[in-house]
Coordinates of C-alpha atoms in Angstrom, one line a residue:
X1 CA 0.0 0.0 0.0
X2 CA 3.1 2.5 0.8
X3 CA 4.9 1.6 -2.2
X4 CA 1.4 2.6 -4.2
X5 CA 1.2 6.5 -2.4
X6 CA 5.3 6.1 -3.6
X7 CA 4.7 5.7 -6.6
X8 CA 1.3 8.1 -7.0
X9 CA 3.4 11.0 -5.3
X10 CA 6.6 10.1 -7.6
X11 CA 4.4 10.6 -10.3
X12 CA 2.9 13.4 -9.8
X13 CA 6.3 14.9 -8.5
X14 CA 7.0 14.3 -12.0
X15 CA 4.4 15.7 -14.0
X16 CA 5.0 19.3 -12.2
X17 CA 8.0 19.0 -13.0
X18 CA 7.9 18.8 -16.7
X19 CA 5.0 21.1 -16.7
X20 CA 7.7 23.6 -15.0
X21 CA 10.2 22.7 -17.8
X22 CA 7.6 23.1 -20.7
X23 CA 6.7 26.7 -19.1
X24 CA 10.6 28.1 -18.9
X25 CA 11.0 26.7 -22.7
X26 CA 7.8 28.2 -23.7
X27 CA 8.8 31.7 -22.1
X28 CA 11.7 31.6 -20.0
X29 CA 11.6 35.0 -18.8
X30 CA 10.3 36.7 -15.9
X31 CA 7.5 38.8 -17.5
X32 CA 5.5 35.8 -18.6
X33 CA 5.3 34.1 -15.7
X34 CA 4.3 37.4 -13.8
X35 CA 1.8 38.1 -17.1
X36 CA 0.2 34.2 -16.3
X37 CA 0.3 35.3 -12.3
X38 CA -1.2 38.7 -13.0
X39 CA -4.1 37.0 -15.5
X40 CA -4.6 34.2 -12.8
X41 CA -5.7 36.6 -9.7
X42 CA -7.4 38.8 -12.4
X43 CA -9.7 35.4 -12.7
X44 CA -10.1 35.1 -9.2
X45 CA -10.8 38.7 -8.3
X46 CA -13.5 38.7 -10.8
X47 CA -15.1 35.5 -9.7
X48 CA -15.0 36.2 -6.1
X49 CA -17.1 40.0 -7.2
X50 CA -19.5 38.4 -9.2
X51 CA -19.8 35.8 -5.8
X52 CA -19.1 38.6 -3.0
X53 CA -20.6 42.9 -4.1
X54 CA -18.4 45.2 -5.7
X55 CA -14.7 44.9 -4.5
X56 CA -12.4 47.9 -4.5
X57 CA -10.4 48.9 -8.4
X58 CA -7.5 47.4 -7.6
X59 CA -8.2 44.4 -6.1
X60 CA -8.5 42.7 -9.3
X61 CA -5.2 41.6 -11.3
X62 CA -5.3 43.7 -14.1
X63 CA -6.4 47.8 -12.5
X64 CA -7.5 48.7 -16.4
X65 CA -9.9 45.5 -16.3
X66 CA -10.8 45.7 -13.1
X67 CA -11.8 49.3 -13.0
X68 CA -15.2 48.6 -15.3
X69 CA -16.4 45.7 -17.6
X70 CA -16.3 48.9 -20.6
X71 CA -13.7 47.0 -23.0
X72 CA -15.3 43.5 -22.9
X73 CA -18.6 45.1 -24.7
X74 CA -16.9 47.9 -26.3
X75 CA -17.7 48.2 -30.2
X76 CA -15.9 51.0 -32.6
X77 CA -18.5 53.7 -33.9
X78 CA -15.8 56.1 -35.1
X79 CA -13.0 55.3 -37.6
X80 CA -9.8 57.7 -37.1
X81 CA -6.4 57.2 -38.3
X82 CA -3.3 55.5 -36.6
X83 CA -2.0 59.3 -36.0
X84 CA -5.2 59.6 -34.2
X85 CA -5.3 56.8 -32.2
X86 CA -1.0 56.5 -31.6
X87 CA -0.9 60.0 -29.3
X88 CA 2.8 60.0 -28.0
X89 CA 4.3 63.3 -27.8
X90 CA 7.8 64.3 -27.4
X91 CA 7.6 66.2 -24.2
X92 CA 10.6 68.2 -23.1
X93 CA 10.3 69.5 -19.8
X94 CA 13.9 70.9 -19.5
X95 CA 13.3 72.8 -23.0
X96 CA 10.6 75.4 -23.5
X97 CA 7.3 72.9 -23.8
X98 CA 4.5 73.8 -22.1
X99 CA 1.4 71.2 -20.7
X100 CA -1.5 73.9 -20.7
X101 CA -4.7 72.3 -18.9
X102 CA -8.3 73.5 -19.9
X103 CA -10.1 73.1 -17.1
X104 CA -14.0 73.0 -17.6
X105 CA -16.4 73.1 -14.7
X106 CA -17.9 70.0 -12.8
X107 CA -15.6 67.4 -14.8
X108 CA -12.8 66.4 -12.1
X109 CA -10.8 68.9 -13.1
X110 CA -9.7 69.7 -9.8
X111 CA -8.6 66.5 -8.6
X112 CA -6.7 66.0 -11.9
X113 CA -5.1 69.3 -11.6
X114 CA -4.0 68.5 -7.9
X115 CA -2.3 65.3 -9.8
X116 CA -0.3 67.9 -12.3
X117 CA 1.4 69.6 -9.4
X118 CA 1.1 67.0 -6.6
X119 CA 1.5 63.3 -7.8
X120 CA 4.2 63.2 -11.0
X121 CA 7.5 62.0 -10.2
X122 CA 9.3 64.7 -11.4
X123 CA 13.5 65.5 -11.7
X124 CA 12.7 68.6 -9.5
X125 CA 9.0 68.3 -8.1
X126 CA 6.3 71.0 -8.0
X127 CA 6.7 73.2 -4.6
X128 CA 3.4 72.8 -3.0
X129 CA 3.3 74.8 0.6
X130 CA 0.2 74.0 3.3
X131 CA -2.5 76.8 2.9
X132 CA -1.6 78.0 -0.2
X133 CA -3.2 76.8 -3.5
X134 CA -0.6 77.7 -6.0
X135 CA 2.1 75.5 -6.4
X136 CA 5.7 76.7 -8.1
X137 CA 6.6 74.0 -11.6
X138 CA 10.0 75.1 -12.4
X139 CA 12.1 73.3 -15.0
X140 CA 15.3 71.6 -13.6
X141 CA 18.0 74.1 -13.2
X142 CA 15.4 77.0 -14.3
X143 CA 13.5 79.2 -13.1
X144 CA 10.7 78.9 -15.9
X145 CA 7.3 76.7 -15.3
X146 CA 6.2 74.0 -17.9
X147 CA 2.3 74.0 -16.7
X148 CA 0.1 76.6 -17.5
X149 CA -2.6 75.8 -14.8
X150 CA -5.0 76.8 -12.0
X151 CA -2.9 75.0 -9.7
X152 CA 0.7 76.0 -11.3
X153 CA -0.2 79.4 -12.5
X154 CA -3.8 80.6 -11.2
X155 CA -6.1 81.5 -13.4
X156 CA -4.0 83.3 -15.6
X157 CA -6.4 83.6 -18.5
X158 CA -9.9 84.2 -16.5
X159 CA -11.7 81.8 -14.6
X160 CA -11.9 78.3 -16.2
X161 CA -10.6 79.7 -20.0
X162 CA -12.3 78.4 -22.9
X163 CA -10.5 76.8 -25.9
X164 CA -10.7 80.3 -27.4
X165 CA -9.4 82.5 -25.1
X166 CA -6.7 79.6 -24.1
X167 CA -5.3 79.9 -27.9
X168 CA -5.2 83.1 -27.7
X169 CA -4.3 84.4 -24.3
X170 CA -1.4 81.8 -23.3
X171 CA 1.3 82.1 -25.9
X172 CA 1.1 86.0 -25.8
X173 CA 1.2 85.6 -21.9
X174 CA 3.9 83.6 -21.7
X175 CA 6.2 85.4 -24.3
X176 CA 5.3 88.0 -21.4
X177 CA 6.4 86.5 -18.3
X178 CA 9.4 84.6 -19.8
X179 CA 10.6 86.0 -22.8
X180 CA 12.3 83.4 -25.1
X181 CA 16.2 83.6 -25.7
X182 CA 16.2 84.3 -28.9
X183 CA 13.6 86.3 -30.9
X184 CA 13.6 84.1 -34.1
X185 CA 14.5 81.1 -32.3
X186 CA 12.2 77.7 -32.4
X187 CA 8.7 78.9 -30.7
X188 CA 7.6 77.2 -27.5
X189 CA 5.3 73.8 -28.1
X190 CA 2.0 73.8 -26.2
X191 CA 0.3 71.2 -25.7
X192 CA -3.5 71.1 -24.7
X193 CA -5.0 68.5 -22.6
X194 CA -8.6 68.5 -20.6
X195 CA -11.4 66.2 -18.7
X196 CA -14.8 65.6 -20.2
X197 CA -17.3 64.0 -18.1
X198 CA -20.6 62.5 -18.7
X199 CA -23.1 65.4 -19.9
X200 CA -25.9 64.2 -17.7
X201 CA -23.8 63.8 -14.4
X202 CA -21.6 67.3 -15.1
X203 CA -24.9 68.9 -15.6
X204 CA -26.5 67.7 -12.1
X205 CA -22.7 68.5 -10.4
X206 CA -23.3 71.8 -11.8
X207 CA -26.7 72.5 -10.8
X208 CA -25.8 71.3 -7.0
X209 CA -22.6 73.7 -7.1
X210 CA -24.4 76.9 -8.4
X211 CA -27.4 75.8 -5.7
X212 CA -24.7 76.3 -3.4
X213 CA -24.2 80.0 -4.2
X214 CA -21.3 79.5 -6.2
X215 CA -20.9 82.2 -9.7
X216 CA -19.3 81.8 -12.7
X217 CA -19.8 85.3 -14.4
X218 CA -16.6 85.5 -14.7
X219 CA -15.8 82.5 -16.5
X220 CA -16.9 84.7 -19.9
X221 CA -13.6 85.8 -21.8
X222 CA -12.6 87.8 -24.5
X223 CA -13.7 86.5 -28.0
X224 CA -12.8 88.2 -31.5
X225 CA -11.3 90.9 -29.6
X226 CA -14.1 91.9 -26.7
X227 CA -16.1 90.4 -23.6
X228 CA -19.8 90.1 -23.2
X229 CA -20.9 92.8 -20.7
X230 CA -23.5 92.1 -18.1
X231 CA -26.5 93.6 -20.1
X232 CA -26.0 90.7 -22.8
X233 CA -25.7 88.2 -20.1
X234 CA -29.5 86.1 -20.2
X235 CA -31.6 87.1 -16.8
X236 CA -31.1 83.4 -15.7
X237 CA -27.4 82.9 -16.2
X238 CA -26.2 80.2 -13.7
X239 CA -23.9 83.2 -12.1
X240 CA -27.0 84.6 -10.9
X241 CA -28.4 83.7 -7.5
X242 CA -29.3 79.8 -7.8
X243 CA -29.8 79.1 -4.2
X244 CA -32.7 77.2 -3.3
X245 CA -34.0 77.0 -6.9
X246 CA -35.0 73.4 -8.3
X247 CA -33.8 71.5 -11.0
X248 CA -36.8 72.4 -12.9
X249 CA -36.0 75.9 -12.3
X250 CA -32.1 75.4 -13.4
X251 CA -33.5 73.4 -16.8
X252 CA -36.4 75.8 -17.8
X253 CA -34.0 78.6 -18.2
X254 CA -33.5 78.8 -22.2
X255 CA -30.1 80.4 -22.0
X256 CA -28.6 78.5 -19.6
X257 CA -25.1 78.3 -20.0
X258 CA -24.5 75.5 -18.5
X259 CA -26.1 73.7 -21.1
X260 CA -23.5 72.0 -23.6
X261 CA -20.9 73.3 -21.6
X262 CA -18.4 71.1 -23.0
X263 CA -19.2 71.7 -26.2
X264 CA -18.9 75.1 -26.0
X265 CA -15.6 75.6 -24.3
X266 CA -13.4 73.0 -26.8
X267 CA -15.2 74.6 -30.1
X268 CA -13.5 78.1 -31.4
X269 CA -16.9 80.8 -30.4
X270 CA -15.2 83.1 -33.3
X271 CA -17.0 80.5 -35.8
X272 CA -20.3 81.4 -34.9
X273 CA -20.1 85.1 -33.4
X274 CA -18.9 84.3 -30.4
X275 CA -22.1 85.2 -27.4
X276 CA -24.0 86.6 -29.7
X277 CA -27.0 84.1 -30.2
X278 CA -28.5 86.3 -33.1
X279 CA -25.7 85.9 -35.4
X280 CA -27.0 82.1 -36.8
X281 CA -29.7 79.9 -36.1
X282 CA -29.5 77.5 -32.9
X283 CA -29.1 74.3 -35.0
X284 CA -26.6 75.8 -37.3
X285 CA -24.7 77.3 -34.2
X286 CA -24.5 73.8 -32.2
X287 CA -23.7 71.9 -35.4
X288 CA -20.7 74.2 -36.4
X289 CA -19.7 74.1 -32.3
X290 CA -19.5 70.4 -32.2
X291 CA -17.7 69.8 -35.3
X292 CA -15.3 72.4 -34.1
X293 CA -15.5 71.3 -30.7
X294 CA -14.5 67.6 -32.0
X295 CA -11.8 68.6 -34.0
X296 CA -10.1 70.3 -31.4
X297 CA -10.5 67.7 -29.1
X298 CA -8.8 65.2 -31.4
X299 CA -6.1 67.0 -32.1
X300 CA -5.6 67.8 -28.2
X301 CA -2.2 66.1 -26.7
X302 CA -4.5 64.3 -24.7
X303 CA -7.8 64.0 -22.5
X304 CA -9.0 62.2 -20.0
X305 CA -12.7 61.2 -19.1
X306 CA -13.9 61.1 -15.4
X307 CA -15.6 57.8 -15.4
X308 CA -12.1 55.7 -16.4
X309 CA -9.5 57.4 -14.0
X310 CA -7.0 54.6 -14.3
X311 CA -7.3 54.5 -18.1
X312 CA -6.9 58.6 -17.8
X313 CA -3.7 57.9 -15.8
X314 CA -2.7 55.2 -18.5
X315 CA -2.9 57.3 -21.2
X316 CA -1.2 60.4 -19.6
X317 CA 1.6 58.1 -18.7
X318 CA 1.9 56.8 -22.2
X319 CA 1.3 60.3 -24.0
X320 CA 4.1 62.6 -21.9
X321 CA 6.4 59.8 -20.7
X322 CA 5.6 61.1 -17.2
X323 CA 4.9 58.8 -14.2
X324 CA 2.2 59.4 -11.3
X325 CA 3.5 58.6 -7.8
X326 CA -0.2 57.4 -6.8
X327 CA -2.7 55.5 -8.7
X328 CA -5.9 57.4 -9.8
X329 CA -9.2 56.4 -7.8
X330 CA -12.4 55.8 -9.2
X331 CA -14.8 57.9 -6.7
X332 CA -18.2 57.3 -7.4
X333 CA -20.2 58.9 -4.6
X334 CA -19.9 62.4 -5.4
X335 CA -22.8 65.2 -5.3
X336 CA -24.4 64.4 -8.4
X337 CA -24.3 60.6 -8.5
X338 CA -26.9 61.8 -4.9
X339 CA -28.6 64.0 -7.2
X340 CA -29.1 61.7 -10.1
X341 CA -30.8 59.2 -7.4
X342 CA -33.2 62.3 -7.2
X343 CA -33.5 63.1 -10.6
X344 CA -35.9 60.0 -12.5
X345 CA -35.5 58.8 -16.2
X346 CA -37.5 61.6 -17.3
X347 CA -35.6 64.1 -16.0
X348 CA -32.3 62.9 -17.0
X349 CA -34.0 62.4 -20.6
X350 CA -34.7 66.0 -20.3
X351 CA -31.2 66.9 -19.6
X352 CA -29.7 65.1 -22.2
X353 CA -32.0 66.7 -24.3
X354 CA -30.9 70.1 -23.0
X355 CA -27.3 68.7 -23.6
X356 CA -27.6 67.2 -27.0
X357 CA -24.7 68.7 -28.2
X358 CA -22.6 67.6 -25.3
X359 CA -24.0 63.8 -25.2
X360 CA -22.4 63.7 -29.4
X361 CA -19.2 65.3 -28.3
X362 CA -19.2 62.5 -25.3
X363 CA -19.7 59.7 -27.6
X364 CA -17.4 60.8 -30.2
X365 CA -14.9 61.6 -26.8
X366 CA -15.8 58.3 -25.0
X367 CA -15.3 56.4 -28.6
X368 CA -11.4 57.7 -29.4
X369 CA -10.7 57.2 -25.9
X370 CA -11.3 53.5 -25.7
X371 CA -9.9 53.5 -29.0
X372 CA -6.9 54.9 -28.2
X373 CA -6.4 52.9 -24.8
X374 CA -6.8 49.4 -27.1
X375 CA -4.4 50.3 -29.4
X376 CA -1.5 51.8 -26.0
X377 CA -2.0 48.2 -24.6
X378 CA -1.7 46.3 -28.0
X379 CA 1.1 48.0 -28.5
X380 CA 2.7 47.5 -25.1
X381 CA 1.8 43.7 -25.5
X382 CA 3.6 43.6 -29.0
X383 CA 6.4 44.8 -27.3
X384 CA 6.8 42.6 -24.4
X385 CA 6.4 39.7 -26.8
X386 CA 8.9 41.1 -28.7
X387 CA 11.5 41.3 -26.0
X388 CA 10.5 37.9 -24.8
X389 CA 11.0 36.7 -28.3
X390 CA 14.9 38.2 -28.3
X391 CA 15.5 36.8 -24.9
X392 CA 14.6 33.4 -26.1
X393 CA 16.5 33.8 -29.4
X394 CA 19.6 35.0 -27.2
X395 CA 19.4 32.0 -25.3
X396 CA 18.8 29.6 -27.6
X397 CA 22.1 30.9 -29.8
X398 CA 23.5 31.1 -26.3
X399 CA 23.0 27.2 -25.7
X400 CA 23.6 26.0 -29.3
X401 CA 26.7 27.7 -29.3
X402 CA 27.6 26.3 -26.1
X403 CA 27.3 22.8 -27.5
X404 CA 29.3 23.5 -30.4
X405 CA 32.0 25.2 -28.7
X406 CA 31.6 28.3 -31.1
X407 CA 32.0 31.8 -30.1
X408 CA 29.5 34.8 -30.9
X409 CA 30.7 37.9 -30.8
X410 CA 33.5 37.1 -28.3
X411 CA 34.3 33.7 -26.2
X412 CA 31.2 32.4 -23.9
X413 CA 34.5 31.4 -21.6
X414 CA 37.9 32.1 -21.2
X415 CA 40.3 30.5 -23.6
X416 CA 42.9 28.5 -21.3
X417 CA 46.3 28.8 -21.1
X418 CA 48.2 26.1 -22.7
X419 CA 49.8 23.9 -20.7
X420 CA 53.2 21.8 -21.0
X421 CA 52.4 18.1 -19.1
X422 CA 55.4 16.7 -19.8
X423 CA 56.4 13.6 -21.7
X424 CA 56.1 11.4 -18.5
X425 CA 52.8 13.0 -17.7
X426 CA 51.6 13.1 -21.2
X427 CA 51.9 9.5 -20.9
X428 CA 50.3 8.2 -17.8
X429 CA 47.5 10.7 -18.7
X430 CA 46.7 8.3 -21.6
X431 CA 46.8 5.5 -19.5
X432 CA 43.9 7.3 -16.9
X433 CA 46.6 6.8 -13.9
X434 CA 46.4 10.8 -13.8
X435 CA 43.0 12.7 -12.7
X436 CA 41.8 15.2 -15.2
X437 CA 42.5 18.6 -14.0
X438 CA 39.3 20.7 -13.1
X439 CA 37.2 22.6 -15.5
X440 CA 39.0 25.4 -16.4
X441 CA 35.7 27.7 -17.3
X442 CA 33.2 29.6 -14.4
X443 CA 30.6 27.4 -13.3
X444 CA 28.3 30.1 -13.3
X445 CA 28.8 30.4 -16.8
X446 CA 27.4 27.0 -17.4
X447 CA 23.6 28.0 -16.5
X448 CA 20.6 26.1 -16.2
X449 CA 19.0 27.5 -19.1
X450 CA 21.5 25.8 -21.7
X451 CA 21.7 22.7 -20.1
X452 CA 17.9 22.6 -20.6
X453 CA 18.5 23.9 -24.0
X454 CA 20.6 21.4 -25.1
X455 CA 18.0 18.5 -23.2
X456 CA 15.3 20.0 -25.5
X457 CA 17.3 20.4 -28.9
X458 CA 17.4 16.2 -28.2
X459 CA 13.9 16.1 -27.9

């Protein structure tokens, strides 16, 4: 009966290890096995949600997986080009490039911003000091900033800057405060990025902040060469007094700016007259805003989307070569999510209705985004394989040249000494009466891998 458990245990001793031996051949290095690791707990984590409630973002093994079930069911709507979807820029952050941040209300801007000057591991970090909101972005070894933001450099431009006025305003402003070396030297590179957010939820966010007192009259800028004075301003503009008005209130106003928001602030307002509603129809004035707004957007260095902060981070990472400290959190309690309990289908109908132009530009946002995120991680994959496929190459010319004693590029060992045995010696080494001396190469040299390469060549 013992010799039976023997043998049973022997056996499967055995069986693990050539499954072991298989694996290393298969991929021998490191990555893979942390890649079939990684997939494993990605498994589990998502069997044990589905068994358990919701578990936290990263519990899972794969954050951009675990973070919503969005690729799985994801379908293409949108065809753009591989320069639209491969968004990599060559960011310079001890030249004269600037990261300038359009911030637009009630999108998570302000958590993203505090990222910018708070989370990045930077050569020489952002100088943030307790009670102040402003932090100081110099460049190493200058004292010039490379972010142009609420956080970096206030609100420069007027309060949460449009696409418009952004164009406009920051180049002239920064020629201003730092004056290039050379006046017909290479001009600074700016690149744009923002946050878009779901119209319905940005919408309701809004609603609750202005309910809370808070203005935004402020936030109108100069367009084609002037600002909209107060008389031009609509009687319910969201900067008037909103507190303790309804949402019925907020969505029956008919010049409420904080309808297609979005839209608005990424489309260029010199297109269609600016404020002036009387200079084209509404339909023609949201269709040339959106295509504007779109176009803009895709040729933006990046943006993020609220709902997929990981991906956000991802994609931030991959576009400026730039690495958070932290990990982006997906909060989704926040003011509105309480007000969309409030607010029933037929509301939220209403509001997208309100928001038409902004639900497209989401799409069409939402759409490139996923888009783009598919093709960073196909990418990535292609080139792990691809270094997995020269390591095994390198070892397998590594072994085969080991058995044949050849040399690539340079011995594998030392060449020995030649060495004089002596007639006598010479002679009773023929007979076997003298040892053979020891190896004369490293032992380290002599790895596991190409003895296992050698088994398998046999195989």
């Amino acid at each position: 009966m013992e010799s039976n458990h023997s043998r049973l245990l022997l056996a499967l001793v055995m069986v693990l290890l050539f499954s072991v031996i298989v694996l290393q051949y298969v991929c021998p290095g490191t990555d893979c096995q942390l890649l079939r690791l990684s997939s494993l707990s990605s498994k589990l984590g998502d069997s044990a949600s589905r068994g358990g409630g919701d578990r936290n973002d990263g519990d899972s093994g794969d954050p951009y997986v675990a973070e919503d079930r969005t690729m799985a069911r994801f379908v293409p709507r949108f065809n753009f080009t591989t320069g639209d979807l491969n968004r990599s820029v060559d960011f310079n952050i001890k030249g004269d490039d600037v990261i300038v941040f359009l911030h637009i209300q009630k999108t998570g801007g302000t958590t993203f911003g505090r990222h910018l000057v708070r989370n990045i591991q930077l050569e020489r970090p952002c100088e943030c000091h307790a009670g102040q909101k402003k932090c100081t972005c110099y460049r190493p070894g200058k004292r010039e900033t490379w972010l142009f933001s609420r956080f970096s450099t206030g609100w420069s431009c007027g309060l949460h800057a449009d696409w418009t006025e952004l164009t406009s305003c920051v180049p002239s402003l920064m020629d201003t405060r730092e004056p290039p070396k050379m006046q017909n030297g290479p001009r600074r590179n700016y690149y744009y990025i923002t946050i878009l957010r779901d119209p319905v939820w940005r919408y309701l966010s809004e609603w609750r902040h202005v309910q809370r007192g808070a203005t935004w009259k402020a936030s109108l800028h100069v367009c084609d060469g002037r600002a909209p004075t107060l008389a031009e301003l609509p009687s319910c503009y969201p900067g008037d007094d909103w507190s303790g008005c309804t949402l019925d209130d907020f969505m029956d106003c008919p010049y409420n700016l904080a309808n297609n928001r979005q839209t608005r602030m990424l489309a260029d307002l010199s297109l269609v007259g600016c404020y002036n509603l009387s200079a084209t129809s509404e339909p023609e004035r949201g269709a040339a805003l959106l295509e504007s707004a779109k176009r803009n957007l895709k040729g933006m260095a990046f943006f993020g989307l609220t709902e997929y902060q990981r991906k956000t981070q991802y994609l931030f990472e991959r576009t400026f070569r730039l690495a958070f400290i932290a990990p982006f959190t997906q909060l989704n309690g926040t003011r509105a999510s309480a007000a969309g309990q409030e607010a029933g289908p037929e509301t939220q109908r209403r509001i997208r209705q309100l928001n038409r132009w902004d639900v497209e530009l989401y799409e069409f946002a939402r759409d490139l985004f996923l888009q783009r995120f598919q093709w960073a991680r196909q990418v990535e994959r292609r080139q792990a394989r691809e270094r997995r496929q020269r390591e095994r190459r390198r070892m397998r010319a590594r072994g085969q040249a080991w058995r044949r004693g050849e040399r690539r590029e340079g011995p594998l060992w030392p060449t020995p000494a030649p060495v004089d045995w002596g007639p006598e010696e010479s002679r009773d080494r023929v007979r076997g009466q003298v040892p053979a001396p020891a190896a004369w190469w490293d032992p380290e040299e002599n790895t596991t891998m190409a003895d296992y390469l050698d088994n398998v060549e046999h195989w």
